[in-house]
Coordinates of C-alpha atoms and ligand atoms in Angstrom, one line a residue:
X9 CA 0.0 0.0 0.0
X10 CA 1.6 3.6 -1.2
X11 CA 1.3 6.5 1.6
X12 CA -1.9 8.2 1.6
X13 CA -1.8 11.9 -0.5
X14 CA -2.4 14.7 1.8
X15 CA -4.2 16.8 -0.3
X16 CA -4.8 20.6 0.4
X17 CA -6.8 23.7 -1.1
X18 CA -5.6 25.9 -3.8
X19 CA -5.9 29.4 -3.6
X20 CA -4.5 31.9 -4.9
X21 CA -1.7 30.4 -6.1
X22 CA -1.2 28.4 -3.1
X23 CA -1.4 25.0 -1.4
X24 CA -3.1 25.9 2.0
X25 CA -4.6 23.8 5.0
X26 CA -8.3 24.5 5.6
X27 CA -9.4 26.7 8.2
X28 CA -10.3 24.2 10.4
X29 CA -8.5 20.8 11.7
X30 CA -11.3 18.3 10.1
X31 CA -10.1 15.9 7.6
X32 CA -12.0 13.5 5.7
X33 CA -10.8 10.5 3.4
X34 CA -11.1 8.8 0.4
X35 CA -10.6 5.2 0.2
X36 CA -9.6 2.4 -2.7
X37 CA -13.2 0.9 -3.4
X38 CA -11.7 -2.0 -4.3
X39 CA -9.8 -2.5 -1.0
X40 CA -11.4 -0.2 1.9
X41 CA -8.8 -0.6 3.9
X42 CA -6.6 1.2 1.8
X43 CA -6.7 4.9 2.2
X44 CA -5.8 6.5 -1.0
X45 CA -5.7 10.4 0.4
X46 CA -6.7 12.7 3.2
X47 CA -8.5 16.2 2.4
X48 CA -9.5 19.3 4.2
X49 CA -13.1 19.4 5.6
X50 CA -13.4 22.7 4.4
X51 CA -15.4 25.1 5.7
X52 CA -17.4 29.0 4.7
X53 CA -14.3 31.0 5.6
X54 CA -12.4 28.9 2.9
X55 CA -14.9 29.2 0.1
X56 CA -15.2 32.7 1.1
X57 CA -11.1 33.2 0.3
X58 CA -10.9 31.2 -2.8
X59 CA -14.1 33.5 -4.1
X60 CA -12.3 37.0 -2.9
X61 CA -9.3 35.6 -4.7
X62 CA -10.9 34.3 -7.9
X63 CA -12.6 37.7 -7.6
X64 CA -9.6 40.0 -7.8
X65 CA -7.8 37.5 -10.2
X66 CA -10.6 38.0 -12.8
X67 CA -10.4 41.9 -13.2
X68 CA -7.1 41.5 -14.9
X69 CA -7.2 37.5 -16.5
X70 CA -10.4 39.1 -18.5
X71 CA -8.2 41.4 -20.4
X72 CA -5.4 39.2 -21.0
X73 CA -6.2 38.4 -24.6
X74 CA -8.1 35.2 -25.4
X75 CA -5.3 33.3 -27.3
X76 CA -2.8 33.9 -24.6
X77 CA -5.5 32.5 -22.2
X78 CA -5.9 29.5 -24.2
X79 CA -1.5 29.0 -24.1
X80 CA -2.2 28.2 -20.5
X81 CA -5.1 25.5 -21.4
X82 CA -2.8 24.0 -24.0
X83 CA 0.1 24.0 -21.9
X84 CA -2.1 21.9 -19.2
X85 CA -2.8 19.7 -22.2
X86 CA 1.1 18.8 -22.8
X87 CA 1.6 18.1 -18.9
X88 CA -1.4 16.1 -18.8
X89 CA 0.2 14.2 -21.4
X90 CA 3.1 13.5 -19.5
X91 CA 1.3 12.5 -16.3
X92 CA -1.5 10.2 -18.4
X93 CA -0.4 7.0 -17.0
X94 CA 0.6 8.1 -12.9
X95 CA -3.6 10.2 -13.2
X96 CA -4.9 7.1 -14.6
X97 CA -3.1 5.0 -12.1
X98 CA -4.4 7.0 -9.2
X99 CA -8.1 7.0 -11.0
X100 CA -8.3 3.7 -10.9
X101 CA -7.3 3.2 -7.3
X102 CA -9.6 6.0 -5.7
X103 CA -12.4 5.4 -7.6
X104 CA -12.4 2.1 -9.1
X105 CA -12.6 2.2 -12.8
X106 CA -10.6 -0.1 -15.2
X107 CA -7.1 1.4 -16.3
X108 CA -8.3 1.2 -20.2
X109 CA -11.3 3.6 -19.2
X110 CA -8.9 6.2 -16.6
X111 CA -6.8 6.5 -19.2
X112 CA -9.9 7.6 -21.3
X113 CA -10.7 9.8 -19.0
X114 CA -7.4 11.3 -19.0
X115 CA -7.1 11.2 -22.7
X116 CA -10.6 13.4 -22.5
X117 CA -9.4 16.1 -20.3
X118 CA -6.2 16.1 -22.9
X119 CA -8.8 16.0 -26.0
X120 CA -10.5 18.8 -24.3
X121 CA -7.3 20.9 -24.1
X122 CA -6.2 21.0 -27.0
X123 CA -10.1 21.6 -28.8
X124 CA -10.4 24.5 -26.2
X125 CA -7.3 26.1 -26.4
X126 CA -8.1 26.7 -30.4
X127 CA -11.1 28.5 -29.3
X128 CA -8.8 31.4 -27.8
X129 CA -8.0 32.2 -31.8
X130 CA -11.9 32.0 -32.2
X131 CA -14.7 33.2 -29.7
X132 CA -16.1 34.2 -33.1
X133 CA -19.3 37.0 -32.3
X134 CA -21.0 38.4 -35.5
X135 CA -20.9 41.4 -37.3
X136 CA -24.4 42.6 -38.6
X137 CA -25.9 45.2 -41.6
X138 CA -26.8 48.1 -39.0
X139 CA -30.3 49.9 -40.6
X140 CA -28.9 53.0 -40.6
X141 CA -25.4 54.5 -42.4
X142 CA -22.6 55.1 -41.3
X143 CA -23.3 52.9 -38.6
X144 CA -21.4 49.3 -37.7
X145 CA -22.9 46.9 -35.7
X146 CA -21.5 44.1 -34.1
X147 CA -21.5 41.2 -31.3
X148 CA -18.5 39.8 -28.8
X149 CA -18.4 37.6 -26.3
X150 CA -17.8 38.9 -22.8
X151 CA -16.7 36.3 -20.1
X152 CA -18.7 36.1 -17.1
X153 CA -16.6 36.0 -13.8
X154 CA -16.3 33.8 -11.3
X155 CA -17.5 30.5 -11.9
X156 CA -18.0 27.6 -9.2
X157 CA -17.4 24.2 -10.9
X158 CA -19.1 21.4 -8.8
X159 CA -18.0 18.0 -9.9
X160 CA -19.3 14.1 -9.2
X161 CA -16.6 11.1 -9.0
X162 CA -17.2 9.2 -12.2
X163 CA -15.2 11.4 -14.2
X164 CA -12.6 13.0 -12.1
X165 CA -10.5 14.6 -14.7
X166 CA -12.7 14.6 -17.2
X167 CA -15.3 16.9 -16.1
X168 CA -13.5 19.3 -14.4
X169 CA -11.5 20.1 -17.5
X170 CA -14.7 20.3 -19.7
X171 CA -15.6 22.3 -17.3
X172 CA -12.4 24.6 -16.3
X173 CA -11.0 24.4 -19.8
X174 CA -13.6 26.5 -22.2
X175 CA -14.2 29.1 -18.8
X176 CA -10.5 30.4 -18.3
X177 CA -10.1 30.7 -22.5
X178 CA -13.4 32.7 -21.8
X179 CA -11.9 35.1 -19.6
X180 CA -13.4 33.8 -16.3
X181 CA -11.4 32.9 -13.0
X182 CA -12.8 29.6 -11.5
X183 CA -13.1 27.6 -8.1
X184 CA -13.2 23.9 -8.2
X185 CA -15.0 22.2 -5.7
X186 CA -14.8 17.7 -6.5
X187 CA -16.6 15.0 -5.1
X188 CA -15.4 14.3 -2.2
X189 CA -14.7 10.5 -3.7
X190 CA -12.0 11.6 -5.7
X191 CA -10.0 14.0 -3.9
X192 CA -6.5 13.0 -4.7
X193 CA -7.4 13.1 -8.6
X194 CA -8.7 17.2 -8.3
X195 CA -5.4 17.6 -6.4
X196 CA -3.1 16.3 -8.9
X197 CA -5.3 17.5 -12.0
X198 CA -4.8 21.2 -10.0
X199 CA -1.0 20.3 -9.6
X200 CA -0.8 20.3 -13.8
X201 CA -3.0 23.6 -14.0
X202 CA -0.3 25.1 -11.6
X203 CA 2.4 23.9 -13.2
X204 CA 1.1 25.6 -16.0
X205 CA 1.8 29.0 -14.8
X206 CA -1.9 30.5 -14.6
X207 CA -1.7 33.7 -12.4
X208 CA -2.3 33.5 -9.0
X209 CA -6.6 33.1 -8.3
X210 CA -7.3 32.1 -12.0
X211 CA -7.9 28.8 -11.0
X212 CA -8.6 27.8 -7.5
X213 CA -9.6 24.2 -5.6
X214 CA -11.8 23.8 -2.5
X215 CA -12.2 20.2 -0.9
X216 CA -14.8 19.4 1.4
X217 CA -18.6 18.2 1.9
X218 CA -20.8 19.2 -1.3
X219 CA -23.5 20.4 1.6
X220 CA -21.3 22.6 3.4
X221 CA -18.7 23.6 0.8
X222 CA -20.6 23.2 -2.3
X223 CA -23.2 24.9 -0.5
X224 CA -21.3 28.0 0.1
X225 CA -20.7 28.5 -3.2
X226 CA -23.6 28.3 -4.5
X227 CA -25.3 30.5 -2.0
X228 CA -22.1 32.8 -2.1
X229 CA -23.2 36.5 -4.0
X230 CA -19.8 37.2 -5.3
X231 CA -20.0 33.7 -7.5
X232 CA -21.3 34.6 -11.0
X233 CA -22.0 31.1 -11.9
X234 CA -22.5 27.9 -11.1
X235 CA -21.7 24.7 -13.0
X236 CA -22.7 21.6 -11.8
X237 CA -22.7 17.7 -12.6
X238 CA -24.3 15.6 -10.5
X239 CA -27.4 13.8 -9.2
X240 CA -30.9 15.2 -10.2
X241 CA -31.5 15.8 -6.6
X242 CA -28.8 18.1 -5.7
X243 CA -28.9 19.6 -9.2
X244 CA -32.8 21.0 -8.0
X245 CA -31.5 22.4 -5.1
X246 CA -28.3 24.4 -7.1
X247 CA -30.8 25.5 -9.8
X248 CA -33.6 26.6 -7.4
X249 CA -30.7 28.2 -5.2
X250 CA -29.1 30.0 -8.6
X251 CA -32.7 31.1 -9.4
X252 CA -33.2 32.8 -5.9
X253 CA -29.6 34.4 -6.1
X254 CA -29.4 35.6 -10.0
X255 CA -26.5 33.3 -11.1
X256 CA -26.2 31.7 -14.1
X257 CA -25.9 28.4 -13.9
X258 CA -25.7 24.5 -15.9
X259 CA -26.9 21.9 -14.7
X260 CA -25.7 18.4 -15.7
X261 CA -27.5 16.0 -14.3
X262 CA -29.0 11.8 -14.4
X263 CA -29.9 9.3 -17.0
X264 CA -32.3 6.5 -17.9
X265 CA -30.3 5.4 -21.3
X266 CA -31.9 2.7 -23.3
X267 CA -30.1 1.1 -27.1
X268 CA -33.1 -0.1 -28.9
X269 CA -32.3 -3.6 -31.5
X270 CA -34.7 -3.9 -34.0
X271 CA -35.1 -7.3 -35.5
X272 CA -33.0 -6.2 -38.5
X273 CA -30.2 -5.4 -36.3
X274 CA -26.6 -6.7 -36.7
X275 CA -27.3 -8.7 -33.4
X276 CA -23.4 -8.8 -32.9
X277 CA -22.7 -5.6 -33.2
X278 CA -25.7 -4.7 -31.5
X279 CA -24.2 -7.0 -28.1
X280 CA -20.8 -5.5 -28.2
X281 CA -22.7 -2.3 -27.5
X282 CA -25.0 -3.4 -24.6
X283 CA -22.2 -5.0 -22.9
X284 CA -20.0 -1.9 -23.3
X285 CA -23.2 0.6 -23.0
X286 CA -24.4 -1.2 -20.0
X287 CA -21.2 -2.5 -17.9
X288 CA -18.7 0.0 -18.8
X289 CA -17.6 2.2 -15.4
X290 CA -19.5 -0.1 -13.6
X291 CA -22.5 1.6 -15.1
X292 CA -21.4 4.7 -13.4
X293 CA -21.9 6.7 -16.2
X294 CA -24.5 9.2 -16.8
X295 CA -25.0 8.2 -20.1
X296 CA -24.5 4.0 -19.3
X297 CA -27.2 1.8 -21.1
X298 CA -29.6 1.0 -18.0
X299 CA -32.3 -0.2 -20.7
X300 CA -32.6 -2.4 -23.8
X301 CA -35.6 -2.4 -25.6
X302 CA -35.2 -5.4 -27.1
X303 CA -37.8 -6.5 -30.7
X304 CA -39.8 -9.7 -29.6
X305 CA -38.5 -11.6 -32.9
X306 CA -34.8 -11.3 -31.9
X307 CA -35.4 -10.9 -27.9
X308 CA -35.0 -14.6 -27.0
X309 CA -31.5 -15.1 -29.1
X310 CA -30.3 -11.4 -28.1
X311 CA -31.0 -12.0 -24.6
X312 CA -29.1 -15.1 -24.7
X313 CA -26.2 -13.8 -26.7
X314 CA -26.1 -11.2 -23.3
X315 CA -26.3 -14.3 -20.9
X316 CA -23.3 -15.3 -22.4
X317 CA -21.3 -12.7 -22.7
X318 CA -22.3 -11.7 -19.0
X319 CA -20.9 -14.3 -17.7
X320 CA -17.9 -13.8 -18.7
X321 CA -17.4 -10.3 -17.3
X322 CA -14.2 -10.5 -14.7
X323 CA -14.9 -8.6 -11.6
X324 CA -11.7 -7.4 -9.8
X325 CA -9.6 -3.9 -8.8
X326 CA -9.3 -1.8 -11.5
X327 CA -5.6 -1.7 -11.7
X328 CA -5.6 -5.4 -12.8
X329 CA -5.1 -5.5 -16.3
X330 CA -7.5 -8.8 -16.3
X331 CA -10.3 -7.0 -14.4
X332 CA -13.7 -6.1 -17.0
X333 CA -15.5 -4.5 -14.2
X334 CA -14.2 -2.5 -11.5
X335 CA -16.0 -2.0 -8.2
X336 CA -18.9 0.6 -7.2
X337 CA -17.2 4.0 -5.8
X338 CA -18.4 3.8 -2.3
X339 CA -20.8 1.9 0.6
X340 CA -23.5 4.2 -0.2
X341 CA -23.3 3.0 -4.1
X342 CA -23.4 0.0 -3.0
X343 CA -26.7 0.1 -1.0
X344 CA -28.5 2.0 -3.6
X345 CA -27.8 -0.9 -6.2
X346 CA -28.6 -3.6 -3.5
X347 CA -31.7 -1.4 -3.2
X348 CA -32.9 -1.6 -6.5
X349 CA -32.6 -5.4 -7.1
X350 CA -34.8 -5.5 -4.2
X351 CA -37.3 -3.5 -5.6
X352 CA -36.8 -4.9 -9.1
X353 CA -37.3 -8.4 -7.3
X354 CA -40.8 -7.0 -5.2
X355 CA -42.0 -5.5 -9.0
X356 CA -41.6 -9.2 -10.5
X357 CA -38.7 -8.7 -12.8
X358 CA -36.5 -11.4 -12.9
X359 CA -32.8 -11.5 -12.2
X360 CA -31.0 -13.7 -15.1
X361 CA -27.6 -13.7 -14.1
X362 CA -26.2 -11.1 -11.3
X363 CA -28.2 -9.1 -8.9
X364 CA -26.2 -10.0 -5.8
X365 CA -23.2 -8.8 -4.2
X366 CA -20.2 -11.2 -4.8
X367 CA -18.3 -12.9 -1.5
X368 CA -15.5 -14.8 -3.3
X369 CA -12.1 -14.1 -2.2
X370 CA -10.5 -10.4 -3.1
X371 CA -13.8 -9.2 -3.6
X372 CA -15.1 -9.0 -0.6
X373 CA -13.0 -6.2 0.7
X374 CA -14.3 -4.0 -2.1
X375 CA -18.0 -2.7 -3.2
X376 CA -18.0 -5.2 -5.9
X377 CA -21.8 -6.0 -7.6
X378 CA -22.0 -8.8 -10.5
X379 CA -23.1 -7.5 -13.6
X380 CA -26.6 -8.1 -13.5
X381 CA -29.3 -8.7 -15.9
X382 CA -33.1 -8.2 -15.3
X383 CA -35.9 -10.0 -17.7
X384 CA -39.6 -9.2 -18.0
X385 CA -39.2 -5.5 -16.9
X386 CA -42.2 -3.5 -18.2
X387 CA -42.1 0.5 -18.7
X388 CA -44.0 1.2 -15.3
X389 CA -41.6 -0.5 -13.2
X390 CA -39.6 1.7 -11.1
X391 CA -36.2 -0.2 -13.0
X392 CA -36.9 0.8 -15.4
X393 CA -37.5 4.9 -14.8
X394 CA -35.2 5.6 -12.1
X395 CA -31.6 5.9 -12.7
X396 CA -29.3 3.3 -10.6
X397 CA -25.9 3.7 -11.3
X398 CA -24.8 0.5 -11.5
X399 CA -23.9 -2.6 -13.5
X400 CA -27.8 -3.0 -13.9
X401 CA -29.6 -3.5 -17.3
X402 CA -33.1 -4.0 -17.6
X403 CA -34.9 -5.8 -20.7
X404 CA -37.8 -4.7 -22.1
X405 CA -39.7 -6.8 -25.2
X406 CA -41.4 -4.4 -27.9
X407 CA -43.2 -5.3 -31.4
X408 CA -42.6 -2.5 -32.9
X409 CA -40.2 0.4 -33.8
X410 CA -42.9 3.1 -32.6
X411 CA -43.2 1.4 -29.4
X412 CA -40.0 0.8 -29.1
X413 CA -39.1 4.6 -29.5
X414 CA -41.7 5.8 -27.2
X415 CA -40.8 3.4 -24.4
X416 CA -37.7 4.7 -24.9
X417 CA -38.9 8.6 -24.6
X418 CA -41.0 7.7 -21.5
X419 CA -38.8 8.7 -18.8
X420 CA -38.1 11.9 -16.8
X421 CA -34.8 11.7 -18.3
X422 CA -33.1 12.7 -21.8
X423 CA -29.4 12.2 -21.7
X424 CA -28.5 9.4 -24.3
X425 CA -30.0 6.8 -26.5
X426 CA -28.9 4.6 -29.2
X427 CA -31.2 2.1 -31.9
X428 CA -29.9 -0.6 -33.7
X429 CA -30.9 -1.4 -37.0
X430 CA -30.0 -1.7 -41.0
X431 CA -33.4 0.4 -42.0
X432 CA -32.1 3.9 -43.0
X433 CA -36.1 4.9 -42.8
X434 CA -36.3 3.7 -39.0
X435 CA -32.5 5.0 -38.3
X436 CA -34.0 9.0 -39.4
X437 CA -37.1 8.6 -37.5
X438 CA -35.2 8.3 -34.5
X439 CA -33.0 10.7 -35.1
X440 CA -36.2 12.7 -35.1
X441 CA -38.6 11.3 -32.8
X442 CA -36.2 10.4 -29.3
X443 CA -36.4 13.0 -26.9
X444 CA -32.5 13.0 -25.7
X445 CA -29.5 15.0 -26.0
X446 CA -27.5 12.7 -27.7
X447 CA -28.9 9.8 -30.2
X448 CA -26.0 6.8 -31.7
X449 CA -27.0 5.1 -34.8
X450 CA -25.6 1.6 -34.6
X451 CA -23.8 2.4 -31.5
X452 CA -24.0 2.1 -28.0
X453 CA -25.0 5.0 -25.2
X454 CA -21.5 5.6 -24.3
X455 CA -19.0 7.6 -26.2
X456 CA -19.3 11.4 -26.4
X457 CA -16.6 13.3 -28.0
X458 CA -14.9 16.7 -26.9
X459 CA -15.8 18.4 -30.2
X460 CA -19.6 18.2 -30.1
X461 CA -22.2 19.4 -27.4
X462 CA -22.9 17.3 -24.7
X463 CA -26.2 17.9 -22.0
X464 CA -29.4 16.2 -22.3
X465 CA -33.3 17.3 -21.8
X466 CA -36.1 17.1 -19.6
X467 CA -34.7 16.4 -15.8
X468 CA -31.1 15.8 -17.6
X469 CA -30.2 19.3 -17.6
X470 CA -31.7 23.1 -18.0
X471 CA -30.8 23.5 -21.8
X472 CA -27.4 24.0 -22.1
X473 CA -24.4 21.8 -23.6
X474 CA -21.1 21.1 -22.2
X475 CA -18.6 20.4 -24.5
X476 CA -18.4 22.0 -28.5
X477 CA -18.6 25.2 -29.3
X478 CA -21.9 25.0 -27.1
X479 CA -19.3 25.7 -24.2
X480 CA -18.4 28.6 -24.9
X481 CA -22.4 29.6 -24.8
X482 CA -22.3 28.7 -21.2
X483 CA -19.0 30.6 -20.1
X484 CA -19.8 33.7 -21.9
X485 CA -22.8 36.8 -22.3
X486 CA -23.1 38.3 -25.7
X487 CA -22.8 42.1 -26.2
X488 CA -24.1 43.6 -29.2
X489 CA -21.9 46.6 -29.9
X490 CA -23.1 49.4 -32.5
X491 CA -20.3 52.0 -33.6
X492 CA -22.1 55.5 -35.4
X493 CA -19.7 57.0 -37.2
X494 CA -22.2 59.6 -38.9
X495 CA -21.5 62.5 -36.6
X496 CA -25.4 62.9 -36.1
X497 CA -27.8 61.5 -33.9
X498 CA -28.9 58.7 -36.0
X499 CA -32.7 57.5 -34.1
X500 CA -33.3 53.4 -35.2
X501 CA -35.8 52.6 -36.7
X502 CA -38.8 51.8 -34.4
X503 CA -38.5 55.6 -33.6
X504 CA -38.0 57.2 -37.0
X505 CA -40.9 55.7 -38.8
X506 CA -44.4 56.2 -37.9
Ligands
NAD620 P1 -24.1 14.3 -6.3 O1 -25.2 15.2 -6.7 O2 -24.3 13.6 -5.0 O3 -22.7 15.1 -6.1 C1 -22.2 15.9 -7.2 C2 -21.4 17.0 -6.6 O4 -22.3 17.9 -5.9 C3 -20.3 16.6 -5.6 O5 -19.2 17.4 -5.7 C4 -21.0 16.9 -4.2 O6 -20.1 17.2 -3.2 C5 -21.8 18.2 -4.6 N1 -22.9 18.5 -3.7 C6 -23.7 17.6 -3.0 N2 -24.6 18.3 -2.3 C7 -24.5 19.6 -2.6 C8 -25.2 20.8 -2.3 N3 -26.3 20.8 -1.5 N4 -24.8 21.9 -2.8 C9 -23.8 22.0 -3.7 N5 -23.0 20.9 -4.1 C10 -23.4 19.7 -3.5 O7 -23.8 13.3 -7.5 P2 -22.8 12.1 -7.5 O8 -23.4 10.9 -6.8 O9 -21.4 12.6 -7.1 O10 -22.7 11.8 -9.1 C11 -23.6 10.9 -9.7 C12 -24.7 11.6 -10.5 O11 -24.1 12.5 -11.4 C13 -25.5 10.7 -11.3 O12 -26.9 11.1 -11.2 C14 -25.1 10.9 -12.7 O13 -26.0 10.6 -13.7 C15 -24.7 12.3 -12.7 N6 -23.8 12.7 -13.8 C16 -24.3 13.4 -14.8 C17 -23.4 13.7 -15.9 C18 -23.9 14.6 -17.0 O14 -23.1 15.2 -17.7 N7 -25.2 14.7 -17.3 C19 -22.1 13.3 -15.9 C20 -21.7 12.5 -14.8 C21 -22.5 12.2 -13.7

């Protein structure tokens, strides 16, 4: 077992202990007795310096010109390049997820990088025919301020770079506050943006309990805005909060992913997808397939296909090369999975393979769950419309592609979705007709890349995209500018005509 990381705040340029004495943990889910680092229980006074510093740093980072900003970003790209293998290492061992998929994660936050850093020789704004002469007319983008970034466990680096990366090439100063999972991966992801040189207070990092310090932020007047990723639940509270207190604010939030196969479906390709879409992270991803709507004519076969493949899946630590599925992140996890089997086994689904938590050898000291397969869900069940974050799929048997599609559509949420099939006709439709952020065509739920907007709708979000130029839509206000260069009072046109 290595030492345990003392991690510590970053403000203004500086590694500091909280305020108080308190200290939490973060332990290997895979082996709880292993504690992977130690953080600051942070507390108001804390968030309250990070925000006066982020504040002061952001009068003079907005005026440093956008592609100099985005120098800094790219820079954080190279080191993250050098320090893919020790972040995904670490990943893997605080929060559970195979090496392969940390090193995805890392490879995101290096994707991001780079795409973001070319915006700093964009942040294109318009120009416009003005209805008058002699007159210009014009819009920019003007960055925001100071922007709390409030980040879950799943994607440690990830996020907080989709996040952080597009907001300082805007022009805006931020405060990261991570899941208090995965402290030791915000500390060394801050390490890289301070070796990176940003000025002191341009970016800043606040551990502690998402209650008290995430909280504080939120609630905080001299935060501008408020990003968040996270559960549905807490995601109500920071949007009703940001509504009471005038911020903006983006709201990431759950899934209830289903991949559709259609009888005419490559049924192989079609399993390589579920399997991947489904048990991937664990399932711990907001866009993981938790349903497959499966056509009655191929449902029997398909499901078998599954069975088989299912059983297969090699539960272990993440950092064993061997291991297919890592464990849940924490206790709690753990419950809520065990949870839902119950209540999947009260609503009369039936467990095919899985739905118990192992007690063979290593695996009991982690929060391991067997893949798990449930038959003869139907749409009312509550499987199959709440999201449960775990290596959980639930079958559902439809005769048709318009059933299929508004099974599909019949949940609260709207992240991802994904249809199998050879029809072009059918593979339009949905591209039409599913009522989600993101739709694959012949591939699985999972997948998003840097370059093109990421969110969802209904209770997956509040309209905005992460990720693409979309981004930069978040992190910035337009300003429509009009220049006269008549040397007359020159009245527009709603009050020059009668
Ligand atoms: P969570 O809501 O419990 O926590 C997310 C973050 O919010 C953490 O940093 C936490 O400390 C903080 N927090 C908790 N209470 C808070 C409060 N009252 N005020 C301010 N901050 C608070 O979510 P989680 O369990 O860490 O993450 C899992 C959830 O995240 C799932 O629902 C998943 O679908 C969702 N998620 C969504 C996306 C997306 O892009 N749509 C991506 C990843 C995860």
């Amino acid at each position: 077992m290595t030492t345990p990381l003392n991690c510590r705040n970053y403000i203004d340029g500086q590694w500091l202990s909280a305020t108080g004495e308190a200290t939490l943990e973060s332990r290997n889910p895979a082996l709880r007795s292993e504690v992977v680092a130690t953080f600051p229980r942070s507390v108001i006074n804390d968030v309250n310096v990070a925000v006066t510093a982020a504040r002061q740093a952001y009068q003079s980072w907005r005026k440093v010109p956008a592609p100099a900003r985005a120098e800094y970003v790219f820079r954080v790209g190279e080191i993250l390049l050098q320090h893919k293998e020790e972040l995904a290492q670490l990943m893997s061992r605080e929060m559970g997820k195979p090496l392969t998929e940390a090193r995805g994660d890392v490879q995101e936050a290096i994707d991001c990088a780079f795409y973001s850093a070319g915006e700093g020789r964009r942040l294109f704004g318009q120009t416009t025919p003005s209805e008058m002469p002699n007159k210009f007319a014009m819009t920019v983008r003007m960055p925001i301020g100071v922007c709390a970034l409030i980040t879950p466990w799943n994607f440690p680096v990830a996020i907080p770079c989709w996040k952080a990366m597009p907001a300082l090439v805007c022009g805006n100063t931020v405060i990261l506050k991570p899941a208090e999972d995965t402290p030791a991966c915000a500390t060394k992801l801050i390490e890289i943006f301070a070796e990176a040189g940003f000025p002191p207070g341009v970016i800043n990092l606040v551990h502690g309990v998402g209650e008290e310090v995430g909280k504080a932020l939120v609630e905080h007047p001299d935060v501008d805005l408020v990003s968040f990723t996270g559960s549905s639940e807490t995601g109500a509270f920071v949007g009703a909060t940001c509504g009471r207190t005038h911020k903006r604010v983006c709201l990431e939030l759950g899934g209830k992913n289903a991949q559709v196969v259609m009888e005419d479906a490559d049924l192989g390709l079609a399993l390589d997808g579920a399997v991947w879409g489904a048990f991937g992270t664990t399932g711990q991803r907001c866009t993981a397939t938790s349903r497959l709507i499966l056509h009655r004519d191929i449902k029997e076969k398909f499901t078998a296909m599954l069975y088989e493949r299912t059983s297969k899946l090699r539960l272990g630590p993440g950092t064993d090369p061997n291991t297919d599925i890592g464990p849940l992140v924490n206790e709690l996890q753990l419950q809520r999975v065990s949870k839902y089997l119950e209540i999947a086994r009260e609503e009369g689904a039936k467990v095919l393979i899985g739905g118990d938590i192992p007690n063979e050898g290593q695996l009991k000291n982690g929060y391991f769950f067997q893949p798990t397969i449930l038959d003869e869900v139907t749409p009312k069940m509550r499987v199959a419309r709440e999201e449960i974050f775990g290596p959980v799929v639930a079958l559902i048997e439809v005769s048709s592609f318009e059933e299929a599609i508004a099974i599909l559509n019949d949940t609260n949420y709207g992240l991802s979705s994904s249809v199998y099939t050879r029809d072009i006709n059918r593979a339009f439709a949905a591209m039409r007709d599913i009522e989600a952020g993101i739709t694959y065509i012949n591939g699985p739920t999972i997948g998003a890349e840097v370059h093109l907007p990421f969110g969802g709708v209904k209770h997956t979000g509040n309209g905005h995209r992460e990720a693409g130029t979309t981004a930069l839509d978040i992190f910035t206000e337009w300003k429509s500018v009009y220049v006269d260069f008549s040397g007359s009072l020159q009245r527009a046109q709603i009050d020059n005509r009668s």
